[in-house]
Short mmCIF file of N, CA, C and O in Angstrom, two decimals:
data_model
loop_
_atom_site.label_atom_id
_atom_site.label_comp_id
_atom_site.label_asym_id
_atom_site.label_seq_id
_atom_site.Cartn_x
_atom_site.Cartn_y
_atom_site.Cartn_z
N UNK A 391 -208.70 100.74 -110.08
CA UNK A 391 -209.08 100.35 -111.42
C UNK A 391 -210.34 101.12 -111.84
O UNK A 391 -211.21 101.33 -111.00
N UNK A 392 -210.50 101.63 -113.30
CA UNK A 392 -211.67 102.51 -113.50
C UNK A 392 -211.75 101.63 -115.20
O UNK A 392 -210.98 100.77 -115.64
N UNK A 393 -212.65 102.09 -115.69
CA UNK A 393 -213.34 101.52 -116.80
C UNK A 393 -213.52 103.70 -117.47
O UNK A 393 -213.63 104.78 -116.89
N UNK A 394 -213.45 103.25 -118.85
CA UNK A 394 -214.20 104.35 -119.32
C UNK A 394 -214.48 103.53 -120.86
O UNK A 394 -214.11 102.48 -121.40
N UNK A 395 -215.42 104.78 -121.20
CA UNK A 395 -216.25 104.45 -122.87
C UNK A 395 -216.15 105.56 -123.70
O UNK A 395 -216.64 106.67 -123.51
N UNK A 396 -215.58 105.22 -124.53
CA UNK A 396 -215.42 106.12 -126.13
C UNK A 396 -216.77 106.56 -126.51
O UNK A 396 -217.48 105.61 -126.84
N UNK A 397 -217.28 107.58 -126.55
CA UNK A 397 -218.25 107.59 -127.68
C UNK A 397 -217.62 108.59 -128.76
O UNK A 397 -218.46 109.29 -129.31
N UNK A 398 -216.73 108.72 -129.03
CA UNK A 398 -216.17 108.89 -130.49
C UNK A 398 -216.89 108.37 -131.56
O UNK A 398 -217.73 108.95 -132.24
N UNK A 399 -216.41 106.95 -131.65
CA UNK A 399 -216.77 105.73 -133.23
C UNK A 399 -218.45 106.12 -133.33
O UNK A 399 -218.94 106.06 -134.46
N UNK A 400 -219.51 106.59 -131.96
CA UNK A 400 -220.67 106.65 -132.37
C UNK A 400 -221.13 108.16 -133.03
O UNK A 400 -222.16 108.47 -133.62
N UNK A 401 -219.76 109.10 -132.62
CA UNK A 401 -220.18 110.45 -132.81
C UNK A 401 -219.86 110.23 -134.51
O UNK A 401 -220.61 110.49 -135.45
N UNK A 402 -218.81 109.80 -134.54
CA UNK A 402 -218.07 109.36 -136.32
C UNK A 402 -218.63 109.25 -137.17
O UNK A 402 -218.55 109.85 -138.24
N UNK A 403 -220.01 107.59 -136.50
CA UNK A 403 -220.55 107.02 -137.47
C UNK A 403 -221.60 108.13 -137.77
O UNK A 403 -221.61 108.52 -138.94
N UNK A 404 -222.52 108.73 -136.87
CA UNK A 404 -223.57 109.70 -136.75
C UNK A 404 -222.97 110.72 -138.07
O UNK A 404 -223.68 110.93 -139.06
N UNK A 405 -221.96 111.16 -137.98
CA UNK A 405 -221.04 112.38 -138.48
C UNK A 405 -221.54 111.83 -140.24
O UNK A 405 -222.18 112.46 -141.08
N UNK A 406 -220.95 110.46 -140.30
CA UNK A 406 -220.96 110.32 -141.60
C UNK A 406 -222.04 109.85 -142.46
O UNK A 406 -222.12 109.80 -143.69
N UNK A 407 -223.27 109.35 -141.07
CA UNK A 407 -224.44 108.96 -142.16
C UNK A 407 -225.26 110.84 -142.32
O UNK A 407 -226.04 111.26 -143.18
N UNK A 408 -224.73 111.45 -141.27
CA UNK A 408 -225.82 113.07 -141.94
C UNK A 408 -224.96 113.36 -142.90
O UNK A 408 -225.51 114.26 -143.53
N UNK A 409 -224.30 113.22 -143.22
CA UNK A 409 -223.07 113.62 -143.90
C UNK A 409 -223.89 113.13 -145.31
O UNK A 409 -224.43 114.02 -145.96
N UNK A 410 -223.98 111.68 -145.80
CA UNK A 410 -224.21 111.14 -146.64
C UNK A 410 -226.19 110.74 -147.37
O UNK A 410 -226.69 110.30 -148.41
N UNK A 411 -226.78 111.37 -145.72
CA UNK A 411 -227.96 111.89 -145.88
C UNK A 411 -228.14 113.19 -146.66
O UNK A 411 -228.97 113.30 -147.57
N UNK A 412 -227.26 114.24 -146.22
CA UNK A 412 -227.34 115.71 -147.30
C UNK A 412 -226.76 115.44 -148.62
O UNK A 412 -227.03 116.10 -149.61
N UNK A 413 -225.57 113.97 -148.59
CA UNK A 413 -225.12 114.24 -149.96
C UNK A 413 -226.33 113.46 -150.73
O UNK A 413 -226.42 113.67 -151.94
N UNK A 414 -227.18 112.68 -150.18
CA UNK A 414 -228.18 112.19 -151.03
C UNK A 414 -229.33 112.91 -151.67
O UNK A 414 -229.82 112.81 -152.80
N UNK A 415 -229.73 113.90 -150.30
CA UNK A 415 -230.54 114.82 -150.75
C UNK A 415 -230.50 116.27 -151.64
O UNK A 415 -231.28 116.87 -152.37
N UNK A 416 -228.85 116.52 -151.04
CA UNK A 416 -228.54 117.58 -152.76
C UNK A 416 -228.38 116.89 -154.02
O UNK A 416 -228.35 117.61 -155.02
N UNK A 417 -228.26 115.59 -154.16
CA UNK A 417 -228.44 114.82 -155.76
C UNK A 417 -230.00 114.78 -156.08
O UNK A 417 -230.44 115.29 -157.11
N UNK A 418 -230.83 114.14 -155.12
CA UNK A 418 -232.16 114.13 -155.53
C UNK A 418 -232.56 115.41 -155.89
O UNK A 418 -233.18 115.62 -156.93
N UNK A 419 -232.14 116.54 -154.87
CA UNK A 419 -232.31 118.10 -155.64
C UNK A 419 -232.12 118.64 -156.47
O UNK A 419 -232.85 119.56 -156.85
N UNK A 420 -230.52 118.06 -157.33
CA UNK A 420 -229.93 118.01 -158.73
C UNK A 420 -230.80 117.84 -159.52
O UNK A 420 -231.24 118.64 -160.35
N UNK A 421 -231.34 116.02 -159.20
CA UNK A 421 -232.26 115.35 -160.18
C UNK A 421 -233.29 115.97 -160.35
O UNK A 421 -233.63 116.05 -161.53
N UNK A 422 -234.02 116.51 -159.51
CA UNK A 422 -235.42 117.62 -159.83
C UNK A 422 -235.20 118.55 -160.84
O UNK A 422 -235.70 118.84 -161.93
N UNK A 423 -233.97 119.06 -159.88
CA UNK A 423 -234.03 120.41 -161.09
C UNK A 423 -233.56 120.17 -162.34
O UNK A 423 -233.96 120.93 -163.22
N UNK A 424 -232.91 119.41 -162.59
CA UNK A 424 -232.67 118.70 -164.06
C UNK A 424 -233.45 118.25 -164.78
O UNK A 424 -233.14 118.19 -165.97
N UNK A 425 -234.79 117.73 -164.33
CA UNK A 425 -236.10 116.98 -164.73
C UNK A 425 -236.63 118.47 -165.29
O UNK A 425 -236.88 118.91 -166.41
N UNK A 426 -236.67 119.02 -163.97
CA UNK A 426 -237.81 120.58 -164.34
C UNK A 426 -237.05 121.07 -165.59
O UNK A 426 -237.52 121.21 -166.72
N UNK A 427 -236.04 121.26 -165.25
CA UNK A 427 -235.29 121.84 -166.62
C UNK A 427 -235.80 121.26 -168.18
O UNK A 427 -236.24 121.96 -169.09
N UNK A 428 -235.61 119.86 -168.19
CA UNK A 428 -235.83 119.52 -169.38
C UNK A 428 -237.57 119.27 -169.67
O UNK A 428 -238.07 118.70 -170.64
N UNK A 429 -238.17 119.82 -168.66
CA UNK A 429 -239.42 119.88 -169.19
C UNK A 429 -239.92 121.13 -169.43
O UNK A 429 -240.96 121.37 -170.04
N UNK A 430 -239.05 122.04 -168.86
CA UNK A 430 -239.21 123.33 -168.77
C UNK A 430 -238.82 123.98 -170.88
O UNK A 430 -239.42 124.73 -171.65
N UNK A 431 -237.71 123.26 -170.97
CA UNK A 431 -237.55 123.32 -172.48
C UNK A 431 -238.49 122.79 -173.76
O UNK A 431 -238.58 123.18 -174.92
N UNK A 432 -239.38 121.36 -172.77
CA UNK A 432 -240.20 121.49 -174.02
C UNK A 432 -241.33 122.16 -174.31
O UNK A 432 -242.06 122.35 -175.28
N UNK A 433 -241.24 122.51 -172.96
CA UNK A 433 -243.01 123.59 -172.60
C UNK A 433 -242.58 125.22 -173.55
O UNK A 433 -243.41 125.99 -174.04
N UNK A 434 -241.32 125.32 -173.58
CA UNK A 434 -240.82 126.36 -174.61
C UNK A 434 -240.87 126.02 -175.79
O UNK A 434 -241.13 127.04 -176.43
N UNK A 435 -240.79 125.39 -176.29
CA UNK A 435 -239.69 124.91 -177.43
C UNK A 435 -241.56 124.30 -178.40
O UNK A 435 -241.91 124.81 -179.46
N UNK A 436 -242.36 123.24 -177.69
CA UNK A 436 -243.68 123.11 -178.07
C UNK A 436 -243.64 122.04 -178.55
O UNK A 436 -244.28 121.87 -179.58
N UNK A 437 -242.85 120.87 -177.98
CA UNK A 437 -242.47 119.84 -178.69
C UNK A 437 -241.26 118.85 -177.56
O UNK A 437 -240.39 119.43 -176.91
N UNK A 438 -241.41 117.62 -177.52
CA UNK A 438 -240.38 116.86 -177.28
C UNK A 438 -239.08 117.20 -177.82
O UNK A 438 -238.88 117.28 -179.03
N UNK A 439 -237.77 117.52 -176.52
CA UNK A 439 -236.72 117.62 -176.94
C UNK A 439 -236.16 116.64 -177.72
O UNK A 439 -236.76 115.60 -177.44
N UNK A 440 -235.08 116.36 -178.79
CA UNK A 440 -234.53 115.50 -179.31
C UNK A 440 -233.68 114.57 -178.74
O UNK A 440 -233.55 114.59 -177.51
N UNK A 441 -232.99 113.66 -179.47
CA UNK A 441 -231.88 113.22 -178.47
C UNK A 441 -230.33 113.90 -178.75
O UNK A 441 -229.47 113.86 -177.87
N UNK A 442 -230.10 114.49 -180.02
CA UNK A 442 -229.09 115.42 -179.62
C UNK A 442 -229.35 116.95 -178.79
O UNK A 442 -228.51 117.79 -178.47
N UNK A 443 -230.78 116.95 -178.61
CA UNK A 443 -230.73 118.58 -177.88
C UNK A 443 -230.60 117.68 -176.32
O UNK A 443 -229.98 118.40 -175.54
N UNK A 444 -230.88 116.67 -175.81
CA UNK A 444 -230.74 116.38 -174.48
C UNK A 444 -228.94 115.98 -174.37
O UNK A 444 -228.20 116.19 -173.42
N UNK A 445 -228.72 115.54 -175.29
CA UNK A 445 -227.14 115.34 -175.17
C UNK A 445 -226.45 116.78 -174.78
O UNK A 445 -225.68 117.03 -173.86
N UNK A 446 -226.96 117.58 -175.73
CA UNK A 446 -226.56 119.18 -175.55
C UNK A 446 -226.54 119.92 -174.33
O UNK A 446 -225.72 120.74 -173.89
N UNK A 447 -227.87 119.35 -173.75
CA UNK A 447 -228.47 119.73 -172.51
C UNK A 447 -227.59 119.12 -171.39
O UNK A 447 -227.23 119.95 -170.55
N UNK A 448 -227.19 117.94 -171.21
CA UNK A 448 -226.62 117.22 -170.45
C UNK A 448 -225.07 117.80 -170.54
O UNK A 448 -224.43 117.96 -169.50
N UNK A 449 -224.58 118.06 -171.65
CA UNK A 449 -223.23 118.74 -171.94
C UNK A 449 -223.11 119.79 -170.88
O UNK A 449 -222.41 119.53 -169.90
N UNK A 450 -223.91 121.34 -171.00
CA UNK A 450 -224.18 122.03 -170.66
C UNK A 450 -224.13 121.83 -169.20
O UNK A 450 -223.58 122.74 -168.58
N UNK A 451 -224.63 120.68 -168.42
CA UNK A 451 -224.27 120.55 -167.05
C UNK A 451 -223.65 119.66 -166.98
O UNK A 451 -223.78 119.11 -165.88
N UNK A 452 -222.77 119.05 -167.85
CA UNK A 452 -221.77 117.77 -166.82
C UNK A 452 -220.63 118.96 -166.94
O UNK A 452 -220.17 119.65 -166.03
N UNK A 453 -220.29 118.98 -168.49
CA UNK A 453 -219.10 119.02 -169.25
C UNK A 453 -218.54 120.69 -168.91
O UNK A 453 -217.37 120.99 -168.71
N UNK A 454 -219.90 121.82 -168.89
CA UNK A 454 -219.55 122.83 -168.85
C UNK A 454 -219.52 123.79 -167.99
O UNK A 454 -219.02 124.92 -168.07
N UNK A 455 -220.61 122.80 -166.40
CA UNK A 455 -220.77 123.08 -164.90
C UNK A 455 -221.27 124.20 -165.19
O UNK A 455 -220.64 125.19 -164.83
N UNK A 456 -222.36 124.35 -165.80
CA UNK A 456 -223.50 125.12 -165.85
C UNK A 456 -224.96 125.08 -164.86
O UNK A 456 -225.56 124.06 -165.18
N UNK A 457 -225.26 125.38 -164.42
CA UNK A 457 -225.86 125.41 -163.34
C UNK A 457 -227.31 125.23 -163.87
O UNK A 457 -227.67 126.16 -164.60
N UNK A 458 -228.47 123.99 -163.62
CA UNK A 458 -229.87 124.14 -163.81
C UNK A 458 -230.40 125.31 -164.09
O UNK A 458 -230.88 125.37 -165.22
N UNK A 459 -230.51 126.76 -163.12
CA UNK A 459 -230.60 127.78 -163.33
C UNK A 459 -230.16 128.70 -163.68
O UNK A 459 -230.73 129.77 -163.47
N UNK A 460 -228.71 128.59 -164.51
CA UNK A 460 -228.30 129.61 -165.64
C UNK A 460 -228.96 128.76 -166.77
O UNK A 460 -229.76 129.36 -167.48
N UNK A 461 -228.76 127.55 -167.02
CA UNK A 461 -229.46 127.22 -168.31
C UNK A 461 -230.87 128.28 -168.46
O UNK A 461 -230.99 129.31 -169.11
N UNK A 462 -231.76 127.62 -167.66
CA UNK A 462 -232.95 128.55 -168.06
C UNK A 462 -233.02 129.29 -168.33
O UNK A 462 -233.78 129.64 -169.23
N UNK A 463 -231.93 130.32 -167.43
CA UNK A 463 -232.03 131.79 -167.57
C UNK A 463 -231.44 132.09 -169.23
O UNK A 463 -231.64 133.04 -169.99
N UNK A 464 -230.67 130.89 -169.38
CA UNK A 464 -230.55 131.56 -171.19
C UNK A 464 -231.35 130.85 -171.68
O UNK A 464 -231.11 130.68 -172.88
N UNK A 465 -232.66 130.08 -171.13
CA UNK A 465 -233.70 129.88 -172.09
C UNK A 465 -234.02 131.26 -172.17
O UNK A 465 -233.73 132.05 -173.06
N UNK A 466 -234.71 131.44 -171.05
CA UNK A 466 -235.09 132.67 -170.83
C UNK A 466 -234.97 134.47 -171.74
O UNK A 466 -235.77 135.33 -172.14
N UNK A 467 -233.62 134.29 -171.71
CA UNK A 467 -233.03 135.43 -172.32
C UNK A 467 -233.35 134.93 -174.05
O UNK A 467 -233.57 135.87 -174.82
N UNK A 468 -233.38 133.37 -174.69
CA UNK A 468 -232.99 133.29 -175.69
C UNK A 468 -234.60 133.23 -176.35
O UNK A 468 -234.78 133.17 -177.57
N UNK A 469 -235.77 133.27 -175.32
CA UNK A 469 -237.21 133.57 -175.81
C UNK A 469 -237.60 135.03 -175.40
O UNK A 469 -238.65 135.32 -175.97
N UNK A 470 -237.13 136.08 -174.59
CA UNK A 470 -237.06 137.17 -174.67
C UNK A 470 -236.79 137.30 -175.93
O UNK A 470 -237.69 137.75 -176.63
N UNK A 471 -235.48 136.97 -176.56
CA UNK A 471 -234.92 137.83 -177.89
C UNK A 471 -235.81 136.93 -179.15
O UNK A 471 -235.44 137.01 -180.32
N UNK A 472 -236.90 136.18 -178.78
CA UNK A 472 -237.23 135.28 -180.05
C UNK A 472 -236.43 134.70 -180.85
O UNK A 472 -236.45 134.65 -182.08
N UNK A 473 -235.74 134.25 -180.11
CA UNK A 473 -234.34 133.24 -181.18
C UNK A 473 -234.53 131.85 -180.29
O UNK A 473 -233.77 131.71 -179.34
N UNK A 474 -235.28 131.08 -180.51
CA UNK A 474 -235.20 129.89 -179.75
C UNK A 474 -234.82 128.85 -180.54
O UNK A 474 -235.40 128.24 -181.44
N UNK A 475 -233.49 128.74 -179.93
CA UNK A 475 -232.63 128.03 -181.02
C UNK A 475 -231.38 127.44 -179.90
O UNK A 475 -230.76 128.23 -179.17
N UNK A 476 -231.09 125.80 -179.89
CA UNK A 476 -230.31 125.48 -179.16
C UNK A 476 -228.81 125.89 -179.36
O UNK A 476 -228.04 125.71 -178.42
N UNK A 477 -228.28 126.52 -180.72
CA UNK A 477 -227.32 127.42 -180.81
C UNK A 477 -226.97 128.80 -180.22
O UNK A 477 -225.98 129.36 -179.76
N UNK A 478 -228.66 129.14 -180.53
CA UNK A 478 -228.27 130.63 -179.77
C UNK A 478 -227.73 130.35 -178.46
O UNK A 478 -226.61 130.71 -178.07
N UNK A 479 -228.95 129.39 -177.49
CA UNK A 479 -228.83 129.31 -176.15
C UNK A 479 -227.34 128.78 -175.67
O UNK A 479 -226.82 128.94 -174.56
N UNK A 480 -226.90 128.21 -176.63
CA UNK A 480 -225.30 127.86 -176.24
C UNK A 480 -224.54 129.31 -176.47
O UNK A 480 -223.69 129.52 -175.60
N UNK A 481 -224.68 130.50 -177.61
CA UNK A 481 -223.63 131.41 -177.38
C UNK A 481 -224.09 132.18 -176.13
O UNK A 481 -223.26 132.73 -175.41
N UNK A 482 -225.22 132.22 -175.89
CA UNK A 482 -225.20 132.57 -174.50
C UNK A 482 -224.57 132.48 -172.92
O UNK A 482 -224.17 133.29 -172.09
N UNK A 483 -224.70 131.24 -172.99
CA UNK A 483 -223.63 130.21 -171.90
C UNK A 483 -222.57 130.57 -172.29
O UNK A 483 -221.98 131.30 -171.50
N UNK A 484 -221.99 130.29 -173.37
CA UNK A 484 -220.63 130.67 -173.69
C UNK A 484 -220.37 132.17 -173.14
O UNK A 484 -219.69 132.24 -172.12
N UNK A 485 -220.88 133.47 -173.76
CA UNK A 485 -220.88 134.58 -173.67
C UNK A 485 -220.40 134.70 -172.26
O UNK A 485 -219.24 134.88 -171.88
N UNK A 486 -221.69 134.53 -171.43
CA UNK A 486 -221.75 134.35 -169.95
C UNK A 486 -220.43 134.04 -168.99
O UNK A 486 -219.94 134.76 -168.11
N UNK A 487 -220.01 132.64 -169.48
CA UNK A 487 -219.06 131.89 -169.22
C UNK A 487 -217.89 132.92 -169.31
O UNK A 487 -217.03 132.96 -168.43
N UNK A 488 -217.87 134.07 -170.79
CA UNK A 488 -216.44 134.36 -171.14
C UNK A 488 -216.41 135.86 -170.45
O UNK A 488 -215.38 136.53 -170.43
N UNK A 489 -217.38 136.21 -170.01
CA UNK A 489 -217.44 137.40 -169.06
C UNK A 489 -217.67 137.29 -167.67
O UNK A 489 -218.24 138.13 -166.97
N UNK A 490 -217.15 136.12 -167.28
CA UNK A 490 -217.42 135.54 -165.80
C UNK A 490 -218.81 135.52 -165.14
O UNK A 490 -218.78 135.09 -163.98
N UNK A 491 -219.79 135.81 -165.50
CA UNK A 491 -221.87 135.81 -164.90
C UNK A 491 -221.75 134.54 -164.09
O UNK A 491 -221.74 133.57 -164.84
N UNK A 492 -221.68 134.30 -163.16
CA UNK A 492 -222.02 133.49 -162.54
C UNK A 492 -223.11 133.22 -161.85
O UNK A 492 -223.35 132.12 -161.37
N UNK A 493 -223.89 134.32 -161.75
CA UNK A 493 -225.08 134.13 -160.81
C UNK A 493 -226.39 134.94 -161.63
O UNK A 493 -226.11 135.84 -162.43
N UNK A 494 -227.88 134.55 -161.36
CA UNK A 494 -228.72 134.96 -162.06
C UNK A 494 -228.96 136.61 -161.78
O UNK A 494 -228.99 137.07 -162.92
N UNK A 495 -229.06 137.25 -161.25
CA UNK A 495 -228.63 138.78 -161.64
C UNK A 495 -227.59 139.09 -162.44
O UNK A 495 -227.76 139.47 -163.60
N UNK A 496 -226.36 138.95 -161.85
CA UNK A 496 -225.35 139.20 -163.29
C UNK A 496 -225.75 138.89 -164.52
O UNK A 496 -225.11 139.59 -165.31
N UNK A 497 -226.69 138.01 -165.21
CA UNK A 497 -226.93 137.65 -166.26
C UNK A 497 -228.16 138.60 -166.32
O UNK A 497 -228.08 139.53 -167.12
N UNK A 498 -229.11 138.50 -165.68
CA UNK A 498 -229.62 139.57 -166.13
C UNK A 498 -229.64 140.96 -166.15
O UNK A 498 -230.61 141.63 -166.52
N UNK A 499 -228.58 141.40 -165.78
CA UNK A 499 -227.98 142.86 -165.79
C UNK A 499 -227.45 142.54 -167.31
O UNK A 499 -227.96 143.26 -168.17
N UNK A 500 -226.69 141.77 -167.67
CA UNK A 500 -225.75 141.54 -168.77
C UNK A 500 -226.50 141.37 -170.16
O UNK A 500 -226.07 141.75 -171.25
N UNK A 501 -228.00 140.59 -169.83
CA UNK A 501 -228.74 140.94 -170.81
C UNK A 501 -229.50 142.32 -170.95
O UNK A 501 -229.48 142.92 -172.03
N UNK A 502 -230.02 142.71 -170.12
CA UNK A 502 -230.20 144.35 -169.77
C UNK A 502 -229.65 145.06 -170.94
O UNK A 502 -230.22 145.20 -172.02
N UNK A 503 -228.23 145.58 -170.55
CA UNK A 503 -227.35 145.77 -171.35
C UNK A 503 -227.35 145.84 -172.34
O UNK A 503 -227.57 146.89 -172.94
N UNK A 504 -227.01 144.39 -173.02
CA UNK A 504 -227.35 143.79 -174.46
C UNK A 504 -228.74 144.35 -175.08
O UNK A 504 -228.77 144.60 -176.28
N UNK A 505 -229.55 144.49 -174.51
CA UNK A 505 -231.08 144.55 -175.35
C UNK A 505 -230.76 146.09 -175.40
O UNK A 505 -230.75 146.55 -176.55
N UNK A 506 -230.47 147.06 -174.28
CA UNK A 506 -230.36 148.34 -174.41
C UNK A 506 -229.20 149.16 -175.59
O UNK A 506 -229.14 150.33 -175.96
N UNK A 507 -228.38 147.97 -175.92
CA UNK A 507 -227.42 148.50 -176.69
C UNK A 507 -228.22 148.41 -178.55
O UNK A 507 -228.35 149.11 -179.55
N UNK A 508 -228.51 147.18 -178.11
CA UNK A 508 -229.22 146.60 -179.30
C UNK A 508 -230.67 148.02 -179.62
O UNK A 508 -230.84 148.65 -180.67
N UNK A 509 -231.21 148.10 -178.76
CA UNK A 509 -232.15 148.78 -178.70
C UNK A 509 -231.73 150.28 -179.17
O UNK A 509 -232.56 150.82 -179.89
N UNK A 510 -230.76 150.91 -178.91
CA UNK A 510 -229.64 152.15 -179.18
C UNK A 510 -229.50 152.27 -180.87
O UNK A 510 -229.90 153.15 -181.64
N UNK A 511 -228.88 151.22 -181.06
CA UNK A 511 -228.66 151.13 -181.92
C UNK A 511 -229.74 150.92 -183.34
O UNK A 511 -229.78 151.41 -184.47
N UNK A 512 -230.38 150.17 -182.76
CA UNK A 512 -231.44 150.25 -183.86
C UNK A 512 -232.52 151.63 -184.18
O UNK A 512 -233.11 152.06 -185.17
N UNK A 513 -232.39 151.97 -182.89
CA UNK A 513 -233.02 153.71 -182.98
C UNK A 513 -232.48 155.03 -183.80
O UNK A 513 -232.93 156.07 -184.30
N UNK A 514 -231.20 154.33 -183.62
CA UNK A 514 -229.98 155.29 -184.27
C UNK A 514 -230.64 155.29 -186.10
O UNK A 514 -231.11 156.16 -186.83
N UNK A 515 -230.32 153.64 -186.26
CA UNK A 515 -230.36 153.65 -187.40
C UNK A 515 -231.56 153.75 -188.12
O UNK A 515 -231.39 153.63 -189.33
N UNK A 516 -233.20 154.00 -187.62
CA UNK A 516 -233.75 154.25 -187.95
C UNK A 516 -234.06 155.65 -188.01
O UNK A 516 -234.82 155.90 -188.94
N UNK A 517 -233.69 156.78 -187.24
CA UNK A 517 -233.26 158.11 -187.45
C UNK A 517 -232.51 158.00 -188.54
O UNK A 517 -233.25 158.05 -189.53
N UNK A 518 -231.32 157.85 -188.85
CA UNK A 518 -230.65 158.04 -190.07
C UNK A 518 -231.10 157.47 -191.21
O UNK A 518 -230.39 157.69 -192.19
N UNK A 519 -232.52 156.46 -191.47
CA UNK A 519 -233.04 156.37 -192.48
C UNK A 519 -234.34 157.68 -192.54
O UNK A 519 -234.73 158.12 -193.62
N UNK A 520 -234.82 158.12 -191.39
CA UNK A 520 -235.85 159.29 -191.36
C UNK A 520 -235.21 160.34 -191.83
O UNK A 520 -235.91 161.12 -192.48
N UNK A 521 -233.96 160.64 -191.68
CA UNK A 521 -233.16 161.68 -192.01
C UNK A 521 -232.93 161.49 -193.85
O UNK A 521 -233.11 162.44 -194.60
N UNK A 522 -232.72 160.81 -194.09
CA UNK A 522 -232.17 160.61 -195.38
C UNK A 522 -233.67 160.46 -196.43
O UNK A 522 -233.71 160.59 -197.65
N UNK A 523 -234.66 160.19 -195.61
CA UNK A 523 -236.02 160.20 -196.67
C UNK A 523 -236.26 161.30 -196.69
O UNK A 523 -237.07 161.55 -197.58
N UNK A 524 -235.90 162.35 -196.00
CA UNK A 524 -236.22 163.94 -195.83
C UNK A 524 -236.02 164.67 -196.59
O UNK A 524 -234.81 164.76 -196.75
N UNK A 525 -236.53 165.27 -197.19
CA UNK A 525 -235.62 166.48 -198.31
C UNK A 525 -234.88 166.87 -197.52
O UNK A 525 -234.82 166.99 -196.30
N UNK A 526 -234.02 167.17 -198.76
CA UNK A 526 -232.72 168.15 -198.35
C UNK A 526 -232.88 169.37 -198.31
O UNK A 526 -232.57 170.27 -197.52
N UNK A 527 -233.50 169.30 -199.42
CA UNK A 527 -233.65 171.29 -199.99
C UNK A 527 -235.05 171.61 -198.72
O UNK A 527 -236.16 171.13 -198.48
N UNK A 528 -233.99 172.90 -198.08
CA UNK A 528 -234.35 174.39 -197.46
C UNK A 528 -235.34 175.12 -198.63
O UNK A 528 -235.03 175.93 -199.50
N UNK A 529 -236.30 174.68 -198.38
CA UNK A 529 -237.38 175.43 -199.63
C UNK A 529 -237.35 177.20 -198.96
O UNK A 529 -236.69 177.99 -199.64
N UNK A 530 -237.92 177.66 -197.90
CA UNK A 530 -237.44 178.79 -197.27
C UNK A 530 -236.31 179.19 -197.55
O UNK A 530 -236.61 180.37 -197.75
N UNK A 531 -235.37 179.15 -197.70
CA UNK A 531 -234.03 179.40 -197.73
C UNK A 531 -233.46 179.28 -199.18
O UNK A 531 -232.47 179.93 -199.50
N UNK A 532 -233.88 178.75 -199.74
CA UNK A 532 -233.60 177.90 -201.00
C UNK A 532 -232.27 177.10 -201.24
O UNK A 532 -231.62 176.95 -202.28
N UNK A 533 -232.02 176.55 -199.79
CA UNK A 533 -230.38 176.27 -199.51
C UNK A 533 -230.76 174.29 -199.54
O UNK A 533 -231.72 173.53 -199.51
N UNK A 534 -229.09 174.25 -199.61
CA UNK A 534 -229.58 172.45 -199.57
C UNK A 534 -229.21 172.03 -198.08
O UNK A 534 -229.40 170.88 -197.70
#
């Protein structure tokens, strides 16, 4: 006759309280960065958020699984461009969203981009107003 002992049920229980220890502590980590976030917007913004910009805000991470730190980063991008505007910062997310950016480099490569095109372009078109204030007439030449 022999006797033996399971420690299974104690390895189990162990298993599931670390288990439910990390899931507590990545929510409290959520909750931080969600706090920082929305204080992080009014320290931008220069003013208490509203209660439809926190609804907006909350959208943005339940509804649209936007990440604490892409939000910012289109704070970020959306006070780079001086448009601080909870519209802009949504076509951003959107934008983001519709060109797959998932991570904070990709977005800022993607704004990169954007400012450099923007930047192109506006150079362009201020040459072609320098050009056009110019005389025409070849005084040397007497050509137009």
């Amino acid at each position: 006759m022999s006797e033996a002992y399971s420690l299974f049920p104690l390895y189990e229980k162990l298993a599931v309280f670390l288990l439910n220890e990390t899931i507590d502590e990545k929510k409290k980590n959520m909750e931080n960065e969600e706090g920082r976030l929305f204080q992080r917007f009014e320290e931008e913004f220069g003013r208490p958020i509203t209660p439809m910009e926190l609804e907006m805000i909350s959208m943005w991470l339940d509804e649209d699984k936007h990440s604490p730190m892409m939000i910012e980063a289109a704070l970020r991008e959306a006070v780079i461009s001086a448009k601080l505007s909870f519209r802009y910062i949504d076509r951003i997310l959107r934008d983001w969203k519709k060109n797959g950016i998932r991570t904070l480099e990709e977005a800022k490569e993607h704004g990169e981009r954007i400012r450099n095109r923007r930047l192109r372009s506006y150079e362009s078109k201020n040459e072609q107003r320098k050009r056009m204030q110019q005389p025409q007439y070849d005084w040397l030449r007497g050509t137009d």
